[in-house]
Amino acid sequence: MTREQYQSMMEDQGWSYQRFEEFMISEGHVQPGWMDSYVRTHIKKVMFHVVRMNLHKFVRHPHAWEVCGLDFLLDEDMNLWYLELNLSPSIADTSDDKEKVNLKFLVDQVDLSYALM
């Protein structure tokens, strides 16, 4: 597999929320605004519950923080299902969109850490 083929394959795996919503609208599955009104709301709710359920497992130190990833599945009826929590999520080497989001996330985390010192 060439580097170009690998890069193309990885790009297809990391769609942005906007790109995914545009695709779902073009296929006639959802209406505009679906991502914000349903998907993001559901993901936030699940993330809150997962963190609360596992709070006792997180490192409790003012100068430490943890990064985890959550996987979801969307079924044919547009129901969003939580699958798993990844303690070592891949934050690089996937797609340009994902790399930008993850870089911003990490910079924001460092900024927050320094702000709280």
mmCIF file of N, CA and C in Angstrom:
data_model
loop_
_atom_site.group_PDB
_atom_site.id
_atom_site.type_symbol
_atom_site.label_atom_id
_atom_site.label_comp_id
_atom_site.label_asym_id
_atom_site.label_seq_id
_atom_site.Cartn_x
_atom_site.Cartn_y
_atom_site.Cartn_z
ATOM 1 N N MET A 1 0.843 -1.160 0.000
ATOM 2 C CA MET A 1 0.000 0.000 0.000
ATOM 3 C C MET A 1 0.904 1.244 0.000
ATOM 4 N N THR A 2 0.592 2.154 -0.908
ATOM 5 C CA THR A 2 1.384 3.375 -0.978
ATOM 6 C C THR A 2 0.969 4.352 0.131
ATOM 7 N N ARG A 3 1.810 5.338 0.363
ATOM 8 C CA ARG A 3 1.490 6.357 1.377
ATOM 9 C C ARG A 3 0.204 7.097 1.008
ATOM 10 N N GLU A 4 0.009 7.376 -0.278
ATOM 11 C CA GLU A 4 -1.197 8.064 -0.735
ATOM 12 C C GLU A 4 -2.442 7.220 -0.486
ATOM 13 N N GLN A 5 -2.351 5.919 -0.752
ATOM 14 C CA GLN A 5 -3.490 5.026 -0.501
ATOM 15 C C GLN A 5 -3.800 4.951 0.995
ATOM 16 N N TYR A 6 -2.759 4.873 1.804
ATOM 17 C CA TYR A 6 -2.940 4.830 3.252
ATOM 18 C C TYR A 6 -3.603 6.116 3.739
ATOM 19 N N GLN A 7 -3.113 7.266 3.278
ATOM 20 C CA GLN A 7 -3.668 8.552 3.690
ATOM 21 C C GLN A 7 -5.132 8.665 3.277
ATOM 22 N N SER A 8 -5.464 8.224 2.073
ATOM 23 C CA SER A 8 -6.843 8.263 1.589
ATOM 24 C C SER A 8 -7.745 7.375 2.449
ATOM 25 N N MET A 9 -7.269 6.189 2.781
ATOM 26 C CA MET A 9 -8.030 5.270 3.617
ATOM 27 C C MET A 9 -8.271 5.881 5.004
ATOM 28 N N MET A 10 -7.244 6.495 5.566
ATOM 29 C CA MET A 10 -7.380 7.090 6.893
ATOM 30 C C MET A 10 -8.310 8.307 6.867
ATOM 31 N N GLU A 11 -8.307 9.063 5.799
ATOM 32 C CA GLU A 11 -9.205 10.214 5.678
ATOM 33 C C GLU A 11 -10.659 9.759 5.717
ATOM 34 N N ASP A 12 -10.957 8.644 5.088
ATOM 35 C CA ASP A 12 -12.326 8.134 5.061
ATOM 36 C C ASP A 12 -12.800 7.684 6.439
ATOM 37 N N GLN A 13 -11.902 7.420 7.360
ATOM 38 C CA GLN A 13 -12.276 6.950 8.684
ATOM 39 C C GLN A 13 -12.549 8.081 9.661
ATOM 40 N N GLY A 14 -12.171 9.287 9.328
ATOM 41 C CA GLY A 14 -12.254 10.374 10.297
ATOM 42 C C GLY A 14 -13.061 11.554 9.802
ATOM 43 N N TRP A 15 -14.337 11.365 9.558
ATOM 44 C CA TRP A 15 -15.172 12.464 9.107
ATOM 45 C C TRP A 15 -15.443 13.433 10.246
ATOM 46 N N SER A 16 -15.556 14.699 9.912
ATOM 47 C CA SER A 16 -15.981 15.695 10.884
ATOM 48 C C SER A 16 -17.486 15.548 11.104
ATOM 49 N N TYR A 17 -17.973 16.147 12.192
ATOM 50 C CA TYR A 17 -19.423 16.135 12.438
ATOM 51 C C TYR A 17 -20.165 16.767 11.261
ATOM 52 N N GLN A 18 -19.618 17.861 10.741
ATOM 53 C CA GLN A 18 -20.266 18.561 9.638
ATOM 54 C C GLN A 18 -20.345 17.677 8.390
ATOM 55 N N ARG A 19 -19.244 17.023 8.069
ATOM 56 C CA ARG A 19 -19.220 16.159 6.882
ATOM 57 C C ARG A 19 -20.204 15.002 7.044
ATOM 58 N N PHE A 20 -20.257 14.422 8.240
ATOM 59 C CA PHE A 20 -21.173 13.306 8.474
ATOM 60 C C PHE A 20 -22.626 13.774 8.374
ATOM 61 N N GLU A 21 -22.942 14.919 8.965
ATOM 62 C CA GLU A 21 -24.327 15.412 8.882
ATOM 63 C C GLU A 21 -24.700 15.710 7.434
ATOM 64 N N GLU A 22 -23.800 16.329 6.680
ATOM 65 C CA GLU A 22 -24.078 16.611 5.270
ATOM 66 C C GLU A 22 -24.344 15.328 4.491
ATOM 67 N N PHE A 23 -23.569 14.291 4.764
ATOM 68 C CA PHE A 23 -23.792 13.002 4.109
ATOM 69 C C PHE A 23 -25.156 12.421 4.478
ATOM 70 N N MET A 24 -25.495 12.447 5.770
ATOM 71 C CA MET A 24 -26.771 11.889 6.224
ATOM 72 C C MET A 24 -27.962 12.657 5.644
ATOM 73 N N ILE A 25 -27.820 13.969 5.506
ATOM 74 C CA ILE A 25 -28.870 14.782 4.885
ATOM 75 C C ILE A 25 -28.993 14.426 3.410
ATOM 76 N N SER A 26 -27.858 14.303 2.715
ATOM 77 C CA SER A 26 -27.874 13.987 1.281
ATOM 78 C C SER A 26 -28.488 12.617 1.003
ATOM 79 N N GLU A 27 -28.382 11.703 1.968
ATOM 80 C CA GLU A 27 -28.965 10.371 1.815
ATOM 81 C C GLU A 27 -30.434 10.332 2.249
ATOM 82 N N GLY A 28 -30.934 11.455 2.781
ATOM 83 C CA GLY A 28 -32.336 11.538 3.186
ATOM 84 C C GLY A 28 -32.637 10.911 4.538
ATOM 85 N N HIS A 29 -31.614 10.704 5.355
ATOM 86 C CA HIS A 29 -31.822 10.052 6.652
ATOM 87 C C HIS A 29 -32.191 11.023 7.767
ATOM 88 N N VAL A 30 -31.702 12.267 7.674
ATOM 89 C CA VAL A 30 -31.913 13.232 8.753
ATOM 90 C C VAL A 30 -32.190 14.619 8.181
ATOM 91 N N GLN A 31 -32.590 15.512 9.075
ATOM 92 C CA GLN A 31 -32.833 16.909 8.716
ATOM 93 C C GLN A 31 -31.656 17.766 9.196
ATOM 94 N N PRO A 32 -31.481 18.947 8.598
ATOM 95 C CA PRO A 32 -30.422 19.845 9.082
ATOM 96 C C PRO A 32 -30.597 20.128 10.575
ATOM 97 N N GLY A 33 -29.477 20.197 11.285
ATOM 98 C CA GLY A 33 -29.511 20.436 12.720
ATOM 99 C C GLY A 33 -29.547 19.167 13.547
ATOM 100 N N TRP A 34 -29.634 18.016 12.888
ATOM 101 C CA TRP A 34 -29.720 16.723 13.577
ATOM 102 C C TRP A 34 -28.501 16.475 14.461
ATOM 103 N N MET A 35 -27.338 16.868 13.992
ATOM 104 C CA MET A 35 -26.116 16.622 14.751
ATOM 105 C C MET A 35 -26.170 17.338 16.098
ATOM 106 N N ASP A 36 -26.565 18.614 16.089
ATOM 107 C CA ASP A 36 -26.612 19.370 17.344
ATOM 108 C C ASP A 36 -27.807 18.990 18.210
ATOM 109 N N SER A 37 -28.944 18.760 17.587
ATOM 110 C CA SER A 37 -30.152 18.501 18.383
ATOM 111 C C SER A 37 -30.219 17.081 18.939
ATOM 112 N N TYR A 38 -29.601 16.124 18.275
ATOM 113 C CA TYR A 38 -29.679 14.741 18.753
ATOM 114 C C TYR A 38 -28.317 14.157 19.117
ATOM 115 N N VAL A 39 -27.411 14.098 18.161
ATOM 116 C CA VAL A 39 -26.150 13.368 18.358
ATOM 117 C C VAL A 39 -25.301 13.984 19.471
ATOM 118 N N ARG A 40 -24.990 15.253 19.366
ATOM 119 C CA ARG A 40 -24.131 15.872 20.383
ATOM 120 C C ARG A 40 -24.791 15.846 21.761
ATOM 121 N N THR A 41 -26.084 16.075 21.810
ATOM 122 C CA THR A 41 -26.810 16.032 23.081
ATOM 123 C C THR A 41 -26.712 14.651 23.708
ATOM 124 N N HIS A 42 -26.907 13.613 22.913
ATOM 125 C CA HIS A 42 -26.838 12.236 23.414
ATOM 126 C C HIS A 42 -25.414 11.880 23.865
ATOM 127 N N ILE A 43 -24.431 12.282 23.074
ATOM 128 C CA ILE A 43 -23.039 11.993 23.423
ATOM 129 C C ILE A 43 -22.665 12.671 24.742
ATOM 130 N N LYS A 44 -23.059 13.922 24.916
ATOM 131 C CA LYS A 44 -22.760 14.631 26.170
ATOM 132 C C LYS A 44 -23.396 13.932 27.363
ATOM 133 N N LYS A 45 -24.633 13.480 27.191
ATOM 134 C CA LYS A 45 -25.332 12.799 28.278
ATOM 135 C C LYS A 45 -24.620 11.494 28.650
ATOM 136 N N VAL A 46 -24.229 10.728 27.659
ATOM 137 C CA VAL A 46 -23.526 9.465 27.911
ATOM 138 C C VAL A 46 -22.169 9.734 28.554
ATOM 139 N N MET A 47 -21.444 10.725 28.046
ATOM 140 C CA MET A 47 -20.127 11.042 28.611
ATOM 141 C C MET A 47 -20.253 11.429 30.084
ATOM 142 N N PHE A 48 -21.248 12.214 30.413
ATOM 143 C CA PHE A 48 -21.468 12.604 31.802
ATOM 144 C C PHE A 48 -21.665 11.373 32.683
ATOM 145 N N HIS A 49 -22.522 10.450 32.243
ATOM 146 C CA HIS A 49 -22.795 9.250 33.034
ATOM 147 C C HIS A 49 -21.576 8.337 33.142
ATOM 148 N N VAL A 50 -20.837 8.176 32.059
ATOM 149 C CA VAL A 50 -19.641 7.318 32.086
ATOM 150 C C VAL A 50 -18.603 7.889 33.045
ATOM 151 N N VAL A 51 -18.391 9.191 32.991
ATOM 152 C CA VAL A 51 -17.426 9.811 33.903
ATOM 153 C C VAL A 51 -17.886 9.657 35.343
ATOM 154 N N ARG A 52 -19.153 9.917 35.607
ATOM 155 C CA ARG A 52 -19.667 9.783 36.979
ATOM 156 C C ARG A 52 -19.533 8.346 37.490
ATOM 157 N N MET A 53 -19.783 7.368 36.633
ATOM 158 C CA MET A 53 -19.686 5.962 37.047
ATOM 159 C C MET A 53 -18.244 5.560 37.353
ATOM 160 N N ASN A 54 -17.283 6.221 36.721
ATOM 161 C CA ASN A 54 -15.879 5.836 36.863
ATOM 162 C C ASN A 54 -15.040 6.864 37.604
ATOM 163 N N LEU A 55 -15.674 7.808 38.231
ATOM 164 C CA LEU A 55 -14.962 8.878 38.917
ATOM 165 C C LEU A 55 -13.944 8.353 39.929
ATOM 166 N N HIS A 56 -14.280 7.283 40.595
ATOM 167 C CA HIS A 56 -13.386 6.720 41.609
ATOM 168 C C HIS A 56 -12.108 6.121 41.004
ATOM 169 N N LYS A 57 -12.080 5.908 39.703
ATOM 170 C CA LYS A 57 -10.922 5.315 39.049
ATOM 171 C C LYS A 57 -9.948 6.351 38.487
ATOM 172 N N PHE A 58 -10.388 7.598 38.403
ATOM 173 C CA PHE A 58 -9.540 8.639 37.820
ATOM 174 C C PHE A 58 -8.485 9.101 38.816
ATOM 175 N N VAL A 59 -7.355 9.529 38.284
ATOM 176 C CA VAL A 59 -6.276 10.070 39.107
ATOM 177 C C VAL A 59 -6.776 11.371 39.726
ATOM 178 N N ARG A 60 -6.601 11.489 41.028
ATOM 179 C CA ARG A 60 -7.040 12.704 41.717
ATOM 180 C C ARG A 60 -5.804 13.497 42.161
ATOM 181 N N HIS A 61 -5.332 14.282 41.245
ATOM 182 C CA HIS A 61 -4.178 15.136 41.522
ATOM 183 C C HIS A 61 -4.387 16.427 40.743
ATOM 184 N N PRO A 62 -4.150 17.571 41.374
ATOM 185 C CA PRO A 62 -4.440 18.838 40.691
ATOM 186 C C PRO A 62 -3.610 19.105 39.445
ATOM 187 N N HIS A 63 -2.503 18.407 39.281
ATOM 188 C CA HIS A 63 -1.644 18.649 38.127
ATOM 189 C C HIS A 63 -1.653 17.477 37.129
ATOM 190 N N ALA A 64 -2.671 16.652 37.223
ATOM 191 C CA ALA A 64 -2.785 15.506 36.303
ATOM 192 C C ALA A 64 -4.180 15.461 35.704
ATOM 193 N N TRP A 65 -4.256 14.994 34.484
ATOM 194 C CA TRP A 65 -5.539 14.794 33.843
ATOM 195 C C TRP A 65 -5.434 13.583 32.932
ATOM 196 N N GLU A 66 -6.567 13.025 32.606
ATOM 197 C CA GLU A 66 -6.586 11.813 31.784
ATOM 198 C C GLU A 66 -7.367 12.064 30.505
ATOM 199 N N VAL A 67 -6.963 11.377 29.456
ATOM 200 C CA VAL A 67 -7.644 11.458 28.168
ATOM 201 C C VAL A 67 -8.225 10.090 27.874
ATOM 202 N N CYS A 68 -9.488 10.068 27.495
ATOM 203 C CA CYS A 68 -10.113 8.810 27.093
ATOM 204 C C CYS A 68 -10.998 9.092 25.886
ATOM 205 N N GLY A 69 -11.349 8.061 25.188
ATOM 206 C CA GLY A 69 -12.209 8.186 24.016
ATOM 207 C C GLY A 69 -13.422 7.292 24.161
ATOM 208 N N LEU A 70 -14.544 7.729 23.636
ATOM 209 C CA LEU A 70 -15.767 6.932 23.676
ATOM 210 C C LEU A 70 -16.154 6.553 22.254
ATOM 211 N N ASP A 71 -16.569 5.314 22.069
ATOM 212 C CA ASP A 71 -17.026 4.841 20.764
ATOM 213 C C ASP A 71 -18.539 4.686 20.786
ATOM 214 N N PHE A 72 -19.156 5.110 19.684
ATOM 215 C CA PHE A 72 -20.607 5.020 19.535
ATOM 216 C C PHE A 72 -20.936 4.332 18.217
ATOM 217 N N LEU A 73 -22.131 3.782 18.140
ATOM 218 C CA LEU A 73 -22.624 3.147 16.925
ATOM 219 C C LEU A 73 -23.988 3.736 16.613
ATOM 220 N N LEU A 74 -24.219 4.037 15.352
ATOM 221 C CA LEU A 74 -25.509 4.545 14.904
ATOM 222 C C LEU A 74 -26.209 3.427 14.144
ATOM 223 N N ASP A 75 -27.401 3.009 14.620
ATOM 224 C CA ASP A 75 -28.088 1.912 13.933
ATOM 225 C C ASP A 75 -28.962 2.442 12.791
ATOM 226 N N GLU A 76 -29.600 1.542 12.065
ATOM 227 C CA GLU A 76 -30.389 1.940 10.887
ATOM 228 C C GLU A 76 -31.626 2.754 11.247
ATOM 229 N N ASP A 77 -32.036 2.748 12.494
ATOM 230 C CA ASP A 77 -33.169 3.555 12.949
ATOM 231 C C ASP A 77 -32.717 4.892 13.536
ATOM 232 N N MET A 78 -31.442 5.236 13.336
ATOM 233 C CA MET A 78 -30.831 6.478 13.808
ATOM 234 C C MET A 78 -30.729 6.551 15.329
ATOM 235 N N ASN A 79 -30.693 5.395 15.996
ATOM 236 C CA ASN A 79 -30.446 5.347 17.432
ATOM 237 C C ASN A 79 -28.942 5.304 17.649
ATOM 238 N N LEU A 80 -28.472 6.108 18.576
ATOM 239 C CA LEU A 80 -27.053 6.176 18.881
ATOM 240 C C LEU A 80 -26.771 5.317 20.101
ATOM 241 N N TRP A 81 -25.836 4.371 19.973
ATOM 242 C CA TRP A 81 -25.518 3.428 21.043
ATOM 243 C C TRP A 81 -24.081 3.624 21.507
ATOM 244 N N TYR A 82 -23.903 3.705 22.808
ATOM 245 C CA TYR A 82 -22.572 3.772 23.400
ATOM 246 C C TYR A 82 -21.977 2.368 23.372
ATOM 247 N N LEU A 83 -20.738 2.233 22.887
ATOM 248 C CA LEU A 83 -20.092 0.929 22.797
ATOM 249 C C LEU A 83 -19.036 0.713 23.874
ATOM 250 N N GLU A 84 -18.084 1.647 23.960
ATOM 251 C CA GLU A 84 -16.984 1.425 24.896
ATOM 252 C C GLU A 84 -16.240 2.709 25.183
ATOM 253 N N LEU A 85 -15.463 2.648 26.259
ATOM 254 C CA LEU A 85 -14.558 3.717 26.648
ATOM 255 C C LEU A 85 -13.145 3.223 26.391
ATOM 256 N N ASN A 86 -12.348 4.028 25.678
ATOM 257 C CA ASN A 86 -10.958 3.681 25.391
ATOM 258 C C ASN A 86 -10.053 4.512 26.285
ATOM 259 N N LEU A 87 -9.227 3.851 27.067
ATOM 260 C CA LEU A 87 -8.320 4.566 27.947
ATOM 261 C C LEU A 87 -7.090 5.096 27.218
ATOM 262 N N SER A 88 -6.823 4.586 26.033
ATOM 263 C CA SER A 88 -5.691 5.065 25.237
ATOM 264 C C SER A 88 -6.158 5.341 23.807
ATOM 265 N N PRO A 89 -6.928 6.420 23.632
ATOM 266 C CA PRO A 89 -7.452 6.683 22.284
ATOM 267 C C PRO A 89 -6.354 7.148 21.332
ATOM 268 N N SER A 90 -6.543 6.857 20.072
ATOM 269 C CA SER A 90 -5.606 7.317 19.049
ATOM 270 C C SER A 90 -5.872 8.797 18.805
ATOM 271 N N ILE A 91 -4.869 9.621 19.031
ATOM 272 C CA ILE A 91 -5.074 11.052 18.854
ATOM 273 C C ILE A 91 -4.253 11.636 17.707
ATOM 274 N N ALA A 92 -3.583 10.802 16.970
ATOM 275 C CA ALA A 92 -2.803 11.290 15.824
ATOM 276 C C ALA A 92 -2.800 10.225 14.738
ATOM 277 N N ASP A 93 -2.311 10.629 13.574
ATOM 278 C CA ASP A 93 -2.111 9.683 12.473
ATOM 279 C C ASP A 93 -3.393 9.074 11.924
ATOM 280 N N THR A 94 -4.510 9.789 11.990
ATOM 281 C CA THR A 94 -5.725 9.251 11.398
ATOM 282 C C THR A 94 -6.191 10.134 10.248
ATOM 283 N N SER A 95 -6.715 11.303 10.535
ATOM 284 C CA SER A 95 -7.133 12.212 9.477
ATOM 285 C C SER A 95 -6.762 13.634 9.865
ATOM 286 N N ASP A 96 -6.719 14.499 8.876
ATOM 287 C CA ASP A 96 -6.385 15.897 9.149
ATOM 288 C C ASP A 96 -7.422 16.529 10.069
ATOM 289 N N ASP A 97 -8.723 16.238 9.832
ATOM 290 C CA ASP A 97 -9.784 16.792 10.677
ATOM 291 C C ASP A 97 -9.631 16.335 12.115
ATOM 292 N N LYS A 98 -9.412 15.041 12.309
ATOM 293 C CA LYS A 98 -9.279 14.513 13.664
ATOM 294 C C LYS A 98 -8.027 15.056 14.342
ATOM 295 N N GLU A 99 -6.968 15.183 13.590
ATOM 296 C CA GLU A 99 -5.732 15.695 14.166
ATOM 297 C C GLU A 99 -5.914 17.145 14.635
ATOM 298 N N LYS A 100 -6.635 17.957 13.850
ATOM 299 C CA LYS A 100 -6.891 19.349 14.242
ATOM 300 C C LYS A 100 -7.733 19.408 15.519
ATOM 301 N N VAL A 101 -8.785 18.596 15.581
ATOM 302 C CA VAL A 101 -9.651 18.576 16.756
ATOM 303 C C VAL A 101 -8.874 18.117 17.977
ATOM 304 N N ASN A 102 -8.096 17.061 17.833
ATOM 305 C CA ASN A 102 -7.341 16.530 18.967
ATOM 306 C C ASN A 102 -6.241 17.488 19.425
ATOM 307 N N LEU A 103 -5.597 18.161 18.489
ATOM 308 C CA LEU A 103 -4.578 19.132 18.860
ATOM 309 C C LEU A 103 -5.202 20.281 19.653
ATOM 310 N N LYS A 104 -6.352 20.779 19.174
ATOM 311 C CA LYS A 104 -7.039 21.849 19.901
ATOM 312 C C LYS A 104 -7.441 21.362 21.291
ATOM 313 N N PHE A 105 -7.940 20.137 21.372
ATOM 314 C CA PHE A 105 -8.330 19.567 22.661
ATOM 315 C C PHE A 105 -7.138 19.532 23.623
ATOM 316 N N LEU A 106 -6.006 19.035 23.157
ATOM 317 C CA LEU A 106 -4.829 18.937 24.023
ATOM 318 C C LEU A 106 -4.307 20.315 24.438
ATOM 319 N N VAL A 107 -4.301 21.265 23.515
ATOM 320 C CA VAL A 107 -3.876 22.624 23.853
ATOM 321 C C VAL A 107 -4.816 23.213 24.896
ATOM 322 N N ASP A 108 -6.128 23.014 24.717
ATOM 323 C CA ASP A 108 -7.106 23.504 25.698
ATOM 324 C C ASP A 108 -6.890 22.866 27.065
ATOM 325 N N GLN A 109 -6.562 21.583 27.095
ATOM 326 C CA GLN A 109 -6.319 20.907 28.372
ATOM 327 C C GLN A 109 -5.104 21.486 29.085
ATOM 328 N N VAL A 110 -4.044 21.726 28.331
ATOM 329 C CA VAL A 110 -2.841 22.313 28.934
ATOM 330 C C VAL A 110 -3.135 23.728 29.423
ATOM 331 N N ASP A 111 -3.859 24.502 28.631
ATOM 332 C CA ASP A 111 -4.229 25.864 29.038
ATOM 333 C C ASP A 111 -5.049 25.845 30.329
ATOM 334 N N LEU A 112 -6.003 24.940 30.405
ATOM 335 C CA LEU A 112 -6.818 24.814 31.629
ATOM 336 C C LEU A 112 -5.958 24.429 32.835
ATOM 337 N N SER A 113 -5.047 23.509 32.614
ATOM 338 C CA SER A 113 -4.171 23.078 33.709
ATOM 339 C C SER A 113 -3.346 24.243 34.245
ATOM 340 N N TYR A 114 -2.766 25.020 33.342
ATOM 341 C CA TYR A 114 -1.966 26.162 33.769
ATOM 342 C C TYR A 114 -2.840 27.243 34.419
ATOM 343 N N ALA A 115 -4.040 27.424 33.929
ATOM 344 C CA ALA A 115 -4.942 28.431 34.487
ATOM 345 C C ALA A 115 -5.335 28.087 35.924
ATOM 346 N N LEU A 116 -5.408 26.802 36.230
ATOM 347 C CA LEU A 116 -5.825 26.360 37.553
ATOM 348 C C LEU A 116 -4.663 26.288 38.545
ATOM 349 N N MET A 117 -3.455 26.473 38.075
ATOM 350 C CA MET A 117 -2.282 26.394 38.970
ATOM 351 C C MET A 117 -2.192 27.605 39.865
#
